[in-house]
Every structure is written in C-alpha cells, then in structure tokens.
CSV table of C-alpha atoms and ligand atoms in Angstrom, one decimal:
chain,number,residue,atom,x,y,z
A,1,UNK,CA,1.2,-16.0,0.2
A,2,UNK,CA,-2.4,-17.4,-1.4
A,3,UNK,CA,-2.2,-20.4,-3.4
A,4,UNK,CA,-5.1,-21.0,-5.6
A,5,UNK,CA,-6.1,-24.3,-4.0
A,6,UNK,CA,-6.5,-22.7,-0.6
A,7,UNK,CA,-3.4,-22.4,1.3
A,8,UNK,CA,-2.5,-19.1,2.9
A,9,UNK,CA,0.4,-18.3,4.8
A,10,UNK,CA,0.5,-14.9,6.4
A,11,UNK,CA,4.3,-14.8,7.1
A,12,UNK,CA,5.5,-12.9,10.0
A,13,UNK,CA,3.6,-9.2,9.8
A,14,UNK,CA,5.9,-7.5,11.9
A,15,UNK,CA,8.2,-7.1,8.0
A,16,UNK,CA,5.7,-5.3,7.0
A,17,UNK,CA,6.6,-2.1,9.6
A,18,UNK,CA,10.1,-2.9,9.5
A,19,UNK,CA,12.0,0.9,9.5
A,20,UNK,CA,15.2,0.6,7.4
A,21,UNK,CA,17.9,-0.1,9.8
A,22,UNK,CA,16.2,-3.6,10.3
A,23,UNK,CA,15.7,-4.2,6.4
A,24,UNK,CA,17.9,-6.7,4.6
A,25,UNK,CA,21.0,-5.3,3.4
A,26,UNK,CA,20.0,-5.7,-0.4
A,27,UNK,CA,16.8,-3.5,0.4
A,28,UNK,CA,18.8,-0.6,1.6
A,29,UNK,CA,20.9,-0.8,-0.8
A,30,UNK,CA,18.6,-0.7,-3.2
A,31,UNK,CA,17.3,2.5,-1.7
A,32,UNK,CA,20.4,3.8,-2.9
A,33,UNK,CA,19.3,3.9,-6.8
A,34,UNK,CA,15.6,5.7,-6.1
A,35,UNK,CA,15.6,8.8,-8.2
A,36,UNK,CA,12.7,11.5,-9.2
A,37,UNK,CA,9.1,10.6,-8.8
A,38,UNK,CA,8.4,7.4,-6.9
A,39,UNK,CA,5.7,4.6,-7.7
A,40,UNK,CA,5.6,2.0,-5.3
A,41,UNK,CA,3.5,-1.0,-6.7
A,42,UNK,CA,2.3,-3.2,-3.5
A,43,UNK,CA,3.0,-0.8,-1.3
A,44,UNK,CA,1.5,-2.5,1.8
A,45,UNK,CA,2.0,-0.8,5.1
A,46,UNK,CA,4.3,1.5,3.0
A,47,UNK,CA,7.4,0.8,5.0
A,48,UNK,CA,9.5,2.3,1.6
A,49,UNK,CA,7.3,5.0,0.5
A,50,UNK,CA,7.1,6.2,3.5
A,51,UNK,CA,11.1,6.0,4.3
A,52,UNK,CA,11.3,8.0,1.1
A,53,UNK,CA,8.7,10.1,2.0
A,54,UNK,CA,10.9,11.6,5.0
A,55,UNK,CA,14.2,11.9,2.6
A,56,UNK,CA,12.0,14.7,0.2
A,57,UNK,CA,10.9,11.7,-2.2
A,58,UNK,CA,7.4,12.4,-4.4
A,59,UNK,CA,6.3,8.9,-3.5
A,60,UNK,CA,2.6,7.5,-4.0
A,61,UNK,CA,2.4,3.9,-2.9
A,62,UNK,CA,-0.6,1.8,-4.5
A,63,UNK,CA,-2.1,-1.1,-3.4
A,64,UNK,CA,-5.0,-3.5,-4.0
A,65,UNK,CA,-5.6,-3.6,-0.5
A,66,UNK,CA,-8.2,-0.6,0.7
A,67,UNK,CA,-7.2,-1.3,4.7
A,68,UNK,CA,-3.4,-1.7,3.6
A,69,UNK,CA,-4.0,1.8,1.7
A,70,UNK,CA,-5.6,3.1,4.9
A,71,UNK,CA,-2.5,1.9,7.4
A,72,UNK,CA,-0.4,3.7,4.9
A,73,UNK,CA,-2.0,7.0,5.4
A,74,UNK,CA,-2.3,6.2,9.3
A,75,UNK,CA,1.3,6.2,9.1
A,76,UNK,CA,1.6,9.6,7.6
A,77,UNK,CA,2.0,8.8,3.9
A,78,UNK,CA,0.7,11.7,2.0
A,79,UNK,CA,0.3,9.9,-1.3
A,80,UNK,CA,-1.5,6.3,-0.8
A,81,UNK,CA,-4.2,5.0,-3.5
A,82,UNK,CA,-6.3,2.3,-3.9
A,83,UNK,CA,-5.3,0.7,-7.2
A,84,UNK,CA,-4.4,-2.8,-8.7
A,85,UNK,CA,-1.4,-3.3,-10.8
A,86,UNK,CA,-3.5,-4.3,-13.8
A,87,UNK,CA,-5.1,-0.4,-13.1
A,88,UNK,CA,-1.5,1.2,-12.8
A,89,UNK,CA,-1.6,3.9,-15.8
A,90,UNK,CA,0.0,6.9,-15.5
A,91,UNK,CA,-0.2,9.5,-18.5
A,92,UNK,CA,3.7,9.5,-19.6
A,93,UNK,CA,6.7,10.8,-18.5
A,94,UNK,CA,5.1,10.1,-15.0
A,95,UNK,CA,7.7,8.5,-12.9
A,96,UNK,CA,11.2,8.4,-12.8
A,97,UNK,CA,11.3,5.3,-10.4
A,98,UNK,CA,8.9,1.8,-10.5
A,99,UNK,CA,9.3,0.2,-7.1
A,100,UNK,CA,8.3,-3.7,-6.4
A,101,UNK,CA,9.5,-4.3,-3.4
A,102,UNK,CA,9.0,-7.4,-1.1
A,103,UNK,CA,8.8,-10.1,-4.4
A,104,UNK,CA,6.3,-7.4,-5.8
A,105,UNK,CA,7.6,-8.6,-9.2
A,106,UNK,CA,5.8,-11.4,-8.4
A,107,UNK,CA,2.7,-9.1,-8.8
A,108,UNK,CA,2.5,-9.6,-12.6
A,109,UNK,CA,1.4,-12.9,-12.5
A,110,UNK,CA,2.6,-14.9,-15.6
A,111,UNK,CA,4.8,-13.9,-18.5
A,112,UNK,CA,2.1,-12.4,-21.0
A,113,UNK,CA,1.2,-10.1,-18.2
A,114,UNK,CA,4.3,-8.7,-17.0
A,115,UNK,CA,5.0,-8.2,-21.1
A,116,UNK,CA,2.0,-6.0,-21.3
A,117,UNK,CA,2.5,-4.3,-18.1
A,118,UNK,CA,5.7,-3.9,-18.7
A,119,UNK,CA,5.5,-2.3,-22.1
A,120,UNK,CA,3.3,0.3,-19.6
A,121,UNK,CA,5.5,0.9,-17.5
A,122,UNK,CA,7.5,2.0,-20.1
A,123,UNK,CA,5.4,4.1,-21.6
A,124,UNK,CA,4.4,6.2,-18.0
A,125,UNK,CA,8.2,6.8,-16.9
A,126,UNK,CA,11.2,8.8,-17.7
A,127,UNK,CA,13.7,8.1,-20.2
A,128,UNK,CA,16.2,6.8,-17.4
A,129,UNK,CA,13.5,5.6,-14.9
A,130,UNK,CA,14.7,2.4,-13.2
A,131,UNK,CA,11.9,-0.4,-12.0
A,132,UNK,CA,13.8,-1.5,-8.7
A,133,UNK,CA,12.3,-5.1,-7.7
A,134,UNK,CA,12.6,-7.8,-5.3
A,135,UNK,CA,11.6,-10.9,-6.5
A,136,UNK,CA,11.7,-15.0,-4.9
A,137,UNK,CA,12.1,-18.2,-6.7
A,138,UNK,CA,9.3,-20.1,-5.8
A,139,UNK,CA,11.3,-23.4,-6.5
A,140,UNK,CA,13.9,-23.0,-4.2
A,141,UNK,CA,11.9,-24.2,-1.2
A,142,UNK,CA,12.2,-27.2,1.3
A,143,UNK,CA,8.5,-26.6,2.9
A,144,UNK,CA,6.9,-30.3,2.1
A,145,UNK,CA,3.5,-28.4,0.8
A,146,UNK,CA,5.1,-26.2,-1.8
A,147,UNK,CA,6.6,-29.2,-3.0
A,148,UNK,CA,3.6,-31.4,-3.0
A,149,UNK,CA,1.7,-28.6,-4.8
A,150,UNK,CA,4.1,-28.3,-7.6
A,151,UNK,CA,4.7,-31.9,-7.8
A,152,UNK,CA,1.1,-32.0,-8.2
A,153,UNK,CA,1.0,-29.0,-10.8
A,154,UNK,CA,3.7,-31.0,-13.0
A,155,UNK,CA,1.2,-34.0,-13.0
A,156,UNK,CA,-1.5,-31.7,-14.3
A,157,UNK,CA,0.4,-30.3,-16.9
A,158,UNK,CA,1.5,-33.6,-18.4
B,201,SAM,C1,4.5,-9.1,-0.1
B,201,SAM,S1,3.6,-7.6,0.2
B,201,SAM,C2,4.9,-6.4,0.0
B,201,SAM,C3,4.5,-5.0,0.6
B,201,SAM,C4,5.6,-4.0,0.5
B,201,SAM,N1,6.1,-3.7,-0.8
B,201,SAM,C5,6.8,-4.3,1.4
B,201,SAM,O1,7.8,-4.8,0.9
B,201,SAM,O2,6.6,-4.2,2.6
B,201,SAM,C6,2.7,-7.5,-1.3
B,201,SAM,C7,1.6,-6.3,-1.3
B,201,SAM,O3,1.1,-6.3,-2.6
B,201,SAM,C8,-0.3,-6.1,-2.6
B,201,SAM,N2,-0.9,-6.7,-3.8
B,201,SAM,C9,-1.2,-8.0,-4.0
B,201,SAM,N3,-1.8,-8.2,-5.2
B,201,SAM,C10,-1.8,-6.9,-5.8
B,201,SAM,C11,-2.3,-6.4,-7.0
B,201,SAM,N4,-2.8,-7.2,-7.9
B,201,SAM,N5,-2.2,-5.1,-7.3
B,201,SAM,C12,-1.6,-4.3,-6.3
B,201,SAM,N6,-1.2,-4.7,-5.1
B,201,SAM,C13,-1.3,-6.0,-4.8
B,201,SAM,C14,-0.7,-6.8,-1.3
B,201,SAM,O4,-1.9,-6.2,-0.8
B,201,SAM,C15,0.5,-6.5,-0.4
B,201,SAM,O5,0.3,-5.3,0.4
C-alpha cells in the first residue's frame, strides 16, 4: 500500500508466493470460474498465473513492476510483460478471462477510470469473458493512520 502523502506499508511478502493450498478460500474458489485465455492484471510474483499455467491455462500476467515481471519469469511463467493497466489493450476477442486478484480492482484508481478501462476491457474479450476481482474497502479499517488520513481527506474536501 502507497498513500500519496508518503506512507507505505509493504504487508507481509511471503502472500505474494503463497501456492493455492494456503490461499484464502474465496481465492480458490474463484479459480474455479477461470476459462479460455487468461489476463492477469497485477500479476506480481504471479502466484495465479502461474497456478494456471500448470493446469494448461494460456495465461500472461502484466505488471507495472519490471523486477515483479522478472520474479514471474524466474518462477517459470512463460507469458510475463511489462505493462501498466492504463497500457492493457488487446486487439478484440483477446481474452476470455480478466483477472484482478489481490484488490487489483483497486488498480483502476477512481470511477472515470475504471469506466474507460472498463469499456476496454470489454472491447479485448470474448462474448462470455468474466473479469474475476478481489477488491478491499478501504473504510473498513481500525489502523489509527488510515483513519487520521481520511479524517483529514474529508476536511479537505469540505
Ligand atoms: C496487491 S499486489 C497483487 C499481486 C497479485 N495479483 C497477487 O494477488 O498476488 C498488486 C500488484 O499490482 C501491481 N501494480 C500496481 N499498480 C499497477 C498498475 N498501474 N498497472 C499494473 N500493475 C500495477 C503491483 O506492482 C503489484 O505487483
């Protein structure tokens, strides 16, 4: 997590290479629904591309990061690029399958973003693709600096 007035909090890494029979429950299930052609958005250390991958999945996982992109393909996955969501733009009929996994639907930013990219992703997928997403409310939180921060972002917005 980066806030823009500084704070960074790296969680616990270790997620991050988690194989799937220590993933939440909802994660595995969601595993379930993955058809076709894969496009996993975020795909950090590549933990589901990768678990895909090894069931005959055509997965590429993107990523802004170029060293997370690089762990991905020390790790064995085949397909791995370098690439922002804003740069995600796939000639259509593409994908059958949108992953956003680990809040990734957090990725879009704001509402006028995830409209556009949305209308995108539409555009680069199969008829019946699904967009399989895990998302957090940020404002369901007890940590005392979240709450000071978005106490302080009401103030500025009044
Ligand atoms: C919370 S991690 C989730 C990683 C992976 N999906 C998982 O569940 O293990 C978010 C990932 O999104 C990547 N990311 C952040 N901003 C991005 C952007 N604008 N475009 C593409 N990837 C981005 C980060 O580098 C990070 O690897």
């Amino acid at each position: 997590m980066e806030r823009e007035d500084g704070y960074i909090d790296v969680g616990d890494p270790k997620l991050y290479f988690t194989e799937y029979r220590d993933w939440a429950p909802f994660e595995q299930k969601a595993m379930e629904f993955v058809k076709g052609r894969v496009l996993d958005i975020g795909c950090g250390a590549g933990r589901h591309s990768l678990y895909l991958q090894q069931r005959g999945f055509d997965a590429l996982g993107i990523d802004n990061s170029p060293l997370a992109i690089k762990v991905c393909r020390l790790r064995g996955l085949k397909k791995a690029e370098v690439m922002t969501i804003d740069e995600v733009n796939f000639k259509p009929d593409s994908y059958d399958t949108i992953l956003m996994m680990g809040n990734n639907f957090g990725l879009f930013a704001n509402f006028r973003k995830a409209r556009r990219l949305l209308k995108r992703f539409c555009r680069m997928t199969s008829k019946d693709a699904l967009i399989i997403a895990g998302t957090n409310d940020i404002y369901r939180t007890e940590n005392p600096a979240h709450l000071r921060y978005q106490e302080s972002n009401r103030r500025r917005e009044e």
